């Protein structure tokens, strides 16, 4: 199996606190993997570290993040810029504030298309909007004129345009209603199928992860506990894995 | 857009009215009788009858409201009376000195904008050491009083190098040192505003997305951040004009620049009330108009506000 | 986040660590402390009488007798500088007290009452803010006659509205915090909310404002004295000293440097403290690109 991404012994601290402790995992080409854990366990930090988006006082203590055989933690700013977008892209937790408020949707998508180096940025942007089932006239809209679900789909359209080899989706459906959640997840599936990207799907909610990935990492207090089949989580020997599975099960039953 | 402008103007009317009341009230409430002082200054010791007659002649015996409306009705025709000291009409005195101050203030405003952008962007773009040096430089520049800076510049450039002259004829060459004096301090102060605005935006989620997309720093600054901060910066810059107009008084006095500042300082020492009053009104109006311009820029650059106003 | 391995630092260590990290703040505090010491120093050191003229020693450069030289009337520049500390800084502090005495209740009442009261109070502040501040102060001095008192009143009259606006903004932000809203819903009285919940919250940012505003008030007052319409001779005041130095500074550079540096350092100290405190309060870090 060929690795798309290899994270080895990643530790991260801030103000003397260890926030990620020896995190290691790999993501194969075209693989979809979940990363689950309770809020504040370090999932988003892992994502930020992989995208080089840590800001002080956060800093990486040890570890490697290998992409194409090179450790991206050693990259210069310029090298990082070349990696971002086309190789690794992230869809963030809060679609409400993620898009630039003072720019229309169109230019924001076209900017991504220019970075991806496509021939016809405008057409690419419109096609991507169609792929996530959005009308092309929203290119004229400003972010505040869109609903949260629409904004998240705009971000997925952006991912479609950029065609990254690795997409990290950090709780993309949190705070959205169940119907919108379904639409987002199917857009995301479309995107992954079309681009063949590897996906790291971060969530605290096992139900959602089950929709996009078969395998998942379980994180607890800054450490990876285990990697397992999503359906096997109930039988896990780890207390925390089990409780995550149980919480999801309870929610399904109560619906 | 035009509708918004009208609404904005209408809502500003009470402020304008209030400004005239304040400008008028300061005179009326001022201690000391200008007529009595003027007569004493001329070496005449007036009798009570003379005083009363003169007061009646200038309408000073009437109630406040009456005198205010009287003053206002003449003020809207640009009739601010005559200068007690020179005997010329106030409006002529203002006209005579206004151009020099206008040129000085506008040049200083441009200087301020340039310096603030240069300092602010340099601080954002540079590495930690240079950035902290620039921050330190900024704090020092902000703390130097303009009158001292002016004297030091004179010492260096007039006395030491002989590159500039102190008693000029109001030509552009003589403008350089006054403009540098005025714009260094306010440019530094606003450079900090530019820096902090950009830095605050850099903490926002949308910048994170732009970085994740792989957008270059220059493009993030120009395309994503600039539209968000240009409105607030326009407000800050025009507010700085208020400080520049005040600072112009000091700088004009030091460099002998023949502007309104010279006029007002003379008027204060001679207790020439009509001049002081008209000066206050004019400076208030000028400042008011620039704030209006800043507000329009804010509206134009904020899509949410722009839409709201075009739909109302 | 959970704390796995960090050792808890005690508050004193933390404070010292913060001072090291915030060198600007420490320098500011040291400068202000030094000025306080200088203003108290006449209690322990005998200086030459600041107004004592010695026309034979006019414009003399620094010497063992006059450490910072003499001015155009042969007065000792050092003792005039020292005697000016309580005048210049005292005037600025006094003006700031007056400004706060007006703007604090003004901003608090407007912010807490809201609605029409707020609108009217802020409109009144806006009217004065519509004038350039120094020019408004100039006008007031013009009608009162030039004196240090008039310049303090003029500056206070011109400076309070912007302070009131800032304080109101702080109150509004504090009012929106959840526990204040909860206290309000629980039926706490306005007065109790002000003193128990809002004041403690606005106090830290208020110290930032006070520090920075005192700096700008000090600049304004010394400018007015420099223009000859603030402190009047022979009062030792830095701005006035510079004004007196104007015809002579080509011959006696020390007359230009001493009072100018004094104003700059005092303003710098206040600005550094204000900026440093603000930095302490806002620890958000930007994304790196």
GROMACS .gro file of C-alpha atoms in nm, chain B:
model
  312
  256UNK     CA    1  -2.634   5.571  -0.233
  257UNK     CA    2  -2.759   5.927  -0.278
  258UNK     CA    3  -3.047   5.841  -0.051
  259UNK     CA    4  -2.803   5.722   0.213
  260UNK     CA    5  -2.605   6.041   0.180
  261UNK     CA    6  -2.918   6.246   0.238
  262UNK     CA    7  -3.010   6.038   0.541
  263UNK     CA    8  -2.657   6.073   0.675
  264UNK     CA    9  -2.670   6.451   0.621
  265UNK     CA   10  -3.011   6.479   0.785
  266UNK     CA   11  -2.895   6.285   1.089
  267UNK     CA   12  -2.592   6.513   1.108
  268UNK     CA   13  -2.801   6.830   1.118
  269UNK     CA   14  -2.852   6.823   1.496
  270UNK     CA   15  -2.476   6.781   1.539
  271UNK     CA   16  -2.411   7.077   1.309
  272UNK     CA   17  -2.665   7.286   1.495
  273UNK     CA   18  -2.514   7.180   1.825
  274UNK     CA   19  -2.170   7.277   1.700
  275UNK     CA   20  -2.284   7.629   1.623
  276UNK     CA   21  -2.450   7.658   1.964
  277UNK     CA   22  -2.130   7.542   2.134
  278UNK     CA   23  -1.915   7.778   1.929
  279UNK     CA   24  -2.146   8.066   2.014
  280UNK     CA   25  -2.188   7.972   2.378
  281UNK     CA   26  -1.816   7.972   2.446
  282UNK     CA   27  -1.810   8.344   2.362
  283UNK     CA   28  -2.118   8.432   2.559
  284UNK     CA   29  -2.008   8.243   2.865
  285UNK     CA   30  -1.650   8.367   2.847
  286UNK     CA   31  -1.541   8.575   3.143
  287UNK     CA   32  -1.455   8.938   3.077
  288UNK     CA   33  -1.633   9.182   2.856
  289UNK     CA   34  -1.467   9.207   2.515
  290UNK     CA   35  -1.578   9.565   2.463
  291UNK     CA   36  -1.449   9.685   2.795
  292UNK     CA   37  -1.120   9.507   2.735
  293UNK     CA   38  -1.088   9.647   2.387
  294UNK     CA   39  -1.146  10.000   2.512
  295UNK     CA   40  -0.896   9.953   2.792
  296UNK     CA   41  -0.648   9.819   2.544
  297UNK     CA   42  -0.687  10.138   2.345
  298UNK     CA   43  -0.620  10.335   2.662
  299UNK     CA   44  -0.975  10.453   2.711
  300UNK     CA   45  -1.140  10.416   3.049
  301UNK     CA   46  -1.506  10.392   2.959
  302UNK     CA   47  -1.793  10.517   3.166
  303UNK     CA   48  -2.085  10.291   3.247
  304UNK     CA   49  -2.301  10.488   3.000
  305UNK     CA   50  -2.048  10.445   2.721
  306UNK     CA   51  -2.026  10.076   2.789
  307UNK     CA   52  -2.401  10.028   2.789
  308UNK     CA   53  -2.435  10.224   2.469
  309UNK     CA   54  -2.167  10.013   2.301
  310UNK     CA   55  -2.319   9.693   2.434
  311UNK     CA   56  -2.654   9.793   2.291
  312UNK     CA   57  -2.486   9.879   1.963
  313UNK     CA   58  -2.333   9.530   1.938
  314UNK     CA   59  -2.651   9.370   2.072
  315UNK     CA   60  -2.473   9.234   2.379
  316UNK     CA   61  -2.759   9.338   2.611
  317UNK     CA   62  -3.008   9.104   2.448
  318UNK     CA   63  -3.085   8.749   2.579
  319UNK     CA   64  -2.867   8.453   2.471
  320UNK     CA   65  -3.118   8.291   2.235
  321UNK     CA   66  -3.182   8.617   2.056
  322UNK     CA   67  -2.815   8.686   2.010
  323UNK     CA   68  -2.755   8.327   1.891
  324UNK     CA   69  -3.014   8.351   1.616
  325UNK     CA   70  -2.888   8.692   1.523
  326UNK     CA   71  -2.533   8.553   1.497
  327UNK     CA   72  -2.649   8.243   1.307
  328UNK     CA   73  -2.851   8.437   1.053
  329UNK     CA   74  -2.539   8.636   0.971
  330UNK     CA   75  -2.307   8.335   0.996
  331UNK     CA   76  -2.492   8.142   0.724
  332UNK     CA   77  -2.412   8.438   0.498
  333UNK     CA   78  -2.047   8.406   0.604
  334UNK     CA   79  -2.073   8.727   0.800
  335UNK     CA   80  -1.877   8.672   1.120
  336UNK     CA   81  -1.832   9.038   1.199
  337UNK     CA   82  -1.506   9.227   1.204
  338UNK     CA   83  -1.183   9.148   1.378
  339UNK     CA   84  -1.142   9.355   1.691
  340UNK     CA   85  -0.767   9.368   1.643
  341UNK     CA   86  -0.730   9.452   1.274
  342UNK     CA   87  -1.068   9.599   1.191
  343UNK     CA   88  -1.090   9.382   0.878
  344UNK     CA   89  -1.386   9.149   0.830
  345UNK     CA   90  -1.336   8.809   0.988
  346UNK     CA   91  -1.416   8.627   0.667
  347UNK     CA   92  -1.145   8.817   0.483
  348UNK     CA   93  -0.892   8.729   0.751
  349UNK     CA   94  -0.988   8.362   0.724
  350UNK     CA   95  -0.972   8.369   0.345
  351UNK     CA   96  -0.627   8.520   0.363
  352UNK     CA   97  -0.486   8.251   0.591
  353UNK     CA   98  -0.690   7.948   0.489
  354UNK     CA   99  -0.499   7.835   0.176
  355UNK     CA  100  -0.168   7.794   0.359
  356UNK     CA  101  -0.327   7.580   0.632
  357UNK     CA  102  -0.525   7.380   0.378
  358UNK     CA  103  -0.212   7.293   0.177
  359UNK     CA  104  -0.021   7.206   0.494
  360UNK     CA  105  -0.299   6.987   0.637
  361UNK     CA  106  -0.369   6.800   0.313
  362UNK     CA  107   0.001   6.737   0.247
  363UNK     CA  108   0.042   6.619   0.605
  364UNK     CA  109  -0.260   6.389   0.565
  365UNK     CA  110  -0.102   6.229   0.258
  366UNK     CA  111   0.226   6.201   0.443
  367UNK     CA  112   0.044   6.039   0.733
  368UNK     CA  113  -0.131   5.785   0.509
  369UNK     CA  114   0.193   5.694   0.334
  370UNK     CA  115   0.395   5.660   0.653
  371UNK     CA  116   0.124   5.463   0.830
  372UNK     CA  117   0.085   5.215   0.544
  373UNK     CA  118   0.461   5.174   0.508
  374UNK     CA  119   0.518   5.121   0.880
  375UNK     CA  120   0.212   4.903   0.933
  376UNK     CA  121   0.268   4.671   0.640
  377UNK     CA  122   0.641   4.652   0.708
  378UNK     CA  123   0.567   4.546   1.067
  379UNK     CA  124   0.324   4.278   0.949
  380UNK     CA  125   0.552   4.146   0.678
  381UNK     CA  126   0.883   4.142   0.859
  382UNK     CA  127   1.023   3.883   1.095
  383UNK     CA  128   0.995   3.899   1.471
  384UNK     CA  129   1.309   4.104   1.537
  385UNK     CA  130   1.242   4.372   1.279
  386UNK     CA  131   0.877   4.382   1.378
  387UNK     CA  132   0.960   4.449   1.740
  388UNK     CA  133   1.212   4.713   1.633
  389UNK     CA  134   0.942   4.880   1.423
  390UNK     CA  135   0.699   4.863   1.714
  391UNK     CA  136   0.954   5.028   1.941
  392UNK     CA  137   1.025   5.295   1.678
  393UNK     CA  138   0.653   5.359   1.649
  394UNK     CA  139   0.605   5.409   2.022
  395UNK     CA  140   0.900   5.649   2.032
  396UNK     CA  141   0.779   5.848   1.731
  397UNK     CA  142   0.431   5.873   1.881
  398UNK     CA  143   0.577   6.000   2.207
  399UNK     CA  144   0.789   6.283   2.063
  400UNK     CA  145   0.603   6.612   2.090
  401UNK     CA  146   0.570   6.777   1.750
  402UNK     CA  147   0.708   7.108   1.877
  403UNK     CA  148   1.027   6.943   1.992
  404UNK     CA  149   1.057   6.739   1.674
  405UNK     CA  150   1.019   7.062   1.476
  406UNK     CA  151   1.295   7.233   1.674
  407UNK     CA  152   1.526   6.934   1.632
  408UNK     CA  153   1.460   6.922   1.258
  409UNK     CA  154   1.532   7.294   1.240
  410UNK     CA  155   1.853   7.247   1.433
  411UNK     CA  156   1.966   6.967   1.203
  412UNK     CA  157   1.849   7.089   0.864
  413UNK     CA  158   1.856   7.466   0.901
  414UNK     CA  159   2.143   7.536   1.137
  415UNK     CA  160   2.365   7.233   1.096
  416UNK     CA  161   2.335   7.139   0.728
  417UNK     CA  162   2.178   7.457   0.600
  418UNK     CA  163   1.953   7.260   0.365
  419UNK     CA  164   1.636   7.442   0.458
  420UNK     CA  165   1.551   7.793   0.560
  421UNK     CA  166   1.347   7.911   0.854
  422UNK     CA  167   1.187   8.226   0.718
  423UNK     CA  168   1.034   8.110   0.394
  424UNK     CA  169   0.799   8.265   0.144
  425UNK     CA  170   0.540   7.989   0.157
  426UNK     CA  171   0.681   7.800  -0.141
  427UNK     CA  172   0.660   7.421  -0.170
  428UNK     CA  173   1.021   7.383  -0.061
  429UNK     CA  174   0.938   7.546   0.269
  430UNK     CA  175   0.656   7.297   0.312
  431UNK     CA  176   0.880   6.993   0.350
  432UNK     CA  177   0.993   7.031   0.711
  433UNK     CA  178   0.648   7.129   0.846
  434UNK     CA  179   0.487   6.836   0.666
  435UNK     CA  180   0.751   6.593   0.791
  436UNK     CA  181   0.705   6.723   1.145
  437UNK     CA  182   0.330   6.683   1.130
  438UNK     CA  183   0.311   6.349   0.955
  439UNK     CA  184   0.586   6.156   1.138
  440UNK     CA  185   0.401   6.139   1.468
  441UNK     CA  186   0.054   6.080   1.332
  442UNK     CA  187   0.189   5.847   1.065
  443UNK     CA  188   0.351   5.638   1.335
  444UNK     CA  189   0.035   5.641   1.546
  445UNK     CA  190  -0.172   5.529   1.250
  446UNK     CA  191   0.093   5.281   1.141
  447UNK     CA  192   0.014   5.107   1.466
  448UNK     CA  193  -0.355   5.114   1.375
  449UNK     CA  194  -0.277   4.968   1.031
  450UNK     CA  195  -0.061   4.699   1.192
  451UNK     CA  196  -0.318   4.610   1.454
  452UNK     CA  197  -0.605   4.603   1.205
  453UNK     CA  198  -0.417   4.370   0.974
  454UNK     CA  199  -0.303   4.155   1.265
  455UNK     CA  200  -0.656   4.130   1.399
  456UNK     CA  201  -0.777   4.020   1.057
  457UNK     CA  202  -0.495   3.766   1.043
  458UNK     CA  203  -0.650   3.597   1.348
  459UNK     CA  204  -0.976   3.546   1.160
  460UNK     CA  205  -1.094   3.217   1.015
  461UNK     CA  206  -1.116   3.344   0.660
  462UNK     CA  207  -0.743   3.413   0.654
  463UNK     CA  208  -0.686   3.055   0.767
  464UNK     CA  209  -0.889   2.933   0.470
  465UNK     CA  210  -0.697   3.158   0.233
  466UNK     CA  211  -0.369   3.023   0.370
  467UNK     CA  212  -0.498   2.666   0.342
  468UNK     CA  213  -0.587   2.738  -0.021
  469UNK     CA  214  -0.224   2.831  -0.084
  470UNK     CA  215  -0.283   3.201  -0.154
  471UNK     CA  216   0.033   3.414  -0.135
  472UNK     CA  217   0.071   3.667   0.150
  473UNK     CA  218   0.054   3.967  -0.085
  474UNK     CA  219  -0.271   3.842  -0.234
  475UNK     CA  220  -0.418   3.762   0.107
  476UNK     CA  221  -0.341   4.118   0.210
  477UNK     CA  222  -0.470   4.282  -0.106
  478UNK     CA  223  -0.771   4.070  -0.196
  479UNK     CA  224  -0.895   3.935   0.136
  480UNK     CA  225  -0.788   4.175   0.409
  481UNK     CA  226  -0.785   4.515   0.236
  482UNK     CA  227  -1.160   4.532   0.164
  483UNK     CA  228  -1.224   4.457   0.531
  484UNK     CA  229  -0.997   4.723   0.675
  485UNK     CA  230  -1.009   5.007   0.425
  486UNK     CA  231  -1.330   5.149   0.574
  487UNK     CA  232  -1.205   5.158   0.934
  488UNK     CA  233  -0.870   5.292   0.813
  489UNK     CA  234  -1.038   5.571   0.618
  490UNK     CA  235  -1.216   5.665   0.940
  491UNK     CA  236  -0.889   5.660   1.133
  492UNK     CA  237  -0.713   5.869   0.870
  493UNK     CA  238  -0.980   6.134   0.857
  494UNK     CA  239  -0.989   6.142   1.236
  495UNK     CA  240  -0.616   6.206   1.218
  496UNK     CA  241  -0.693   6.513   1.011
  497UNK     CA  242  -0.846   6.662   1.326
  498UNK     CA  243  -0.518   6.612   1.507
  499UNK     CA  244  -0.327   6.748   1.206
  500UNK     CA  245  -0.536   7.064   1.201
  501UNK     CA  246  -0.458   7.111   1.570
  502UNK     CA  247  -0.093   7.025   1.520
  503UNK     CA  248  -0.081   7.271   1.231
  504UNK     CA  249  -0.117   7.554   1.483
  505UNK     CA  250   0.204   7.447   1.656
  506UNK     CA  251   0.397   7.379   1.338
  507UNK     CA  252   0.287   7.701   1.168
  508UNK     CA  253   0.398   7.895   1.471
  509UNK     CA  254   0.743   7.735   1.469
  510UNK     CA  255   0.808   7.744   1.094
  511UNK     CA  256   0.644   8.079   1.037
  512UNK     CA  257   0.399   7.922   0.795
  513UNK     CA  258   0.138   8.192   0.725
  514UNK     CA  259  -0.175   7.989   0.798
  515UNK     CA  260  -0.478   8.001   1.026
  516UNK     CA  261  -0.268   7.886   1.320
  517UNK     CA  262  -0.076   8.212   1.321
  518UNK     CA  263  -0.406   8.398   1.302
  519UNK     CA  264  -0.561   8.211   1.594
  520UNK     CA  265  -0.258   8.246   1.821
  521UNK     CA  266  -0.258   8.619   1.757
  522UNK     CA  267  -0.633   8.630   1.813
  523UNK     CA  268  -0.597   8.447   2.146
  524UNK     CA  269  -0.334   8.687   2.273
  525UNK     CA  270  -0.542   8.986   2.158
  526UNK     CA  271  -0.868   8.831   2.277
  527UNK     CA  272  -1.009   8.880   1.929
  528UNK     CA  273  -1.332   8.686   1.992
  529UNK     CA  274  -1.496   8.704   1.647
  530UNK     CA  275  -1.187   8.550   1.489
  531UNK     CA  276  -1.165   8.268   1.745
  532UNK     CA  277  -1.533   8.191   1.704
  533UNK     CA  278  -1.524   8.182   1.324
  534UNK     CA  279  -1.205   7.974   1.333
  535UNK     CA  280  -1.370   7.719   1.560
  536UNK     CA  281  -1.676   7.699   1.333
  537UNK     CA  282  -1.466   7.662   1.018
  538UNK     CA  283  -1.235   7.397   1.155
  539UNK     CA  284  -1.536   7.209   1.291
  540UNK     CA  285  -1.702   7.223   0.951
  541UNK     CA  286  -1.390   7.109   0.768
  542UNK     CA  287  -1.345   6.819   1.005
  543UNK     CA  288  -1.714   6.737   0.975
  544UNK     CA  289  -1.700   6.715   0.595
  545UNK     CA  290  -1.400   6.480   0.603
  546UNK     CA  291  -1.576   6.253   0.853
  547UNK     CA  292  -1.866   6.239   0.612
  548UNK     CA  293  -1.631   6.130   0.335
  549UNK     CA  294  -1.491   5.858   0.561
  550UNK     CA  295  -1.844   5.734   0.636
  551UNK     CA  296  -1.917   5.706   0.266
  552UNK     CA  297  -1.600   5.501   0.216
  553UNK     CA  298  -1.709   5.270   0.499
  554UNK     CA  299  -2.044   5.215   0.330
  555UNK     CA  300  -1.891   5.152  -0.011
  556UNK     CA  301  -1.645   4.893   0.118
  557UNK     CA  302  -1.883   4.693   0.340
  558UNK     CA  303  -2.105   4.475   0.120
  559UNK     CA  304  -2.353   4.410   0.399
  560UNK     CA  305  -2.405   4.780   0.470
  561UNK     CA  306  -2.404   4.869   0.101
  562UNK     CA  307  -2.680   4.621   0.029
  563UNK     CA  308  -2.886   4.731   0.324
  564UNK     CA  309  -2.872   5.090   0.211
  565UNK     CA  310  -2.953   5.025  -0.152
  566UNK     CA  311  -3.256   4.820  -0.053
  567UNK     CA  312  -3.396   5.055   0.202
   0.00000   0.00000   0.00000
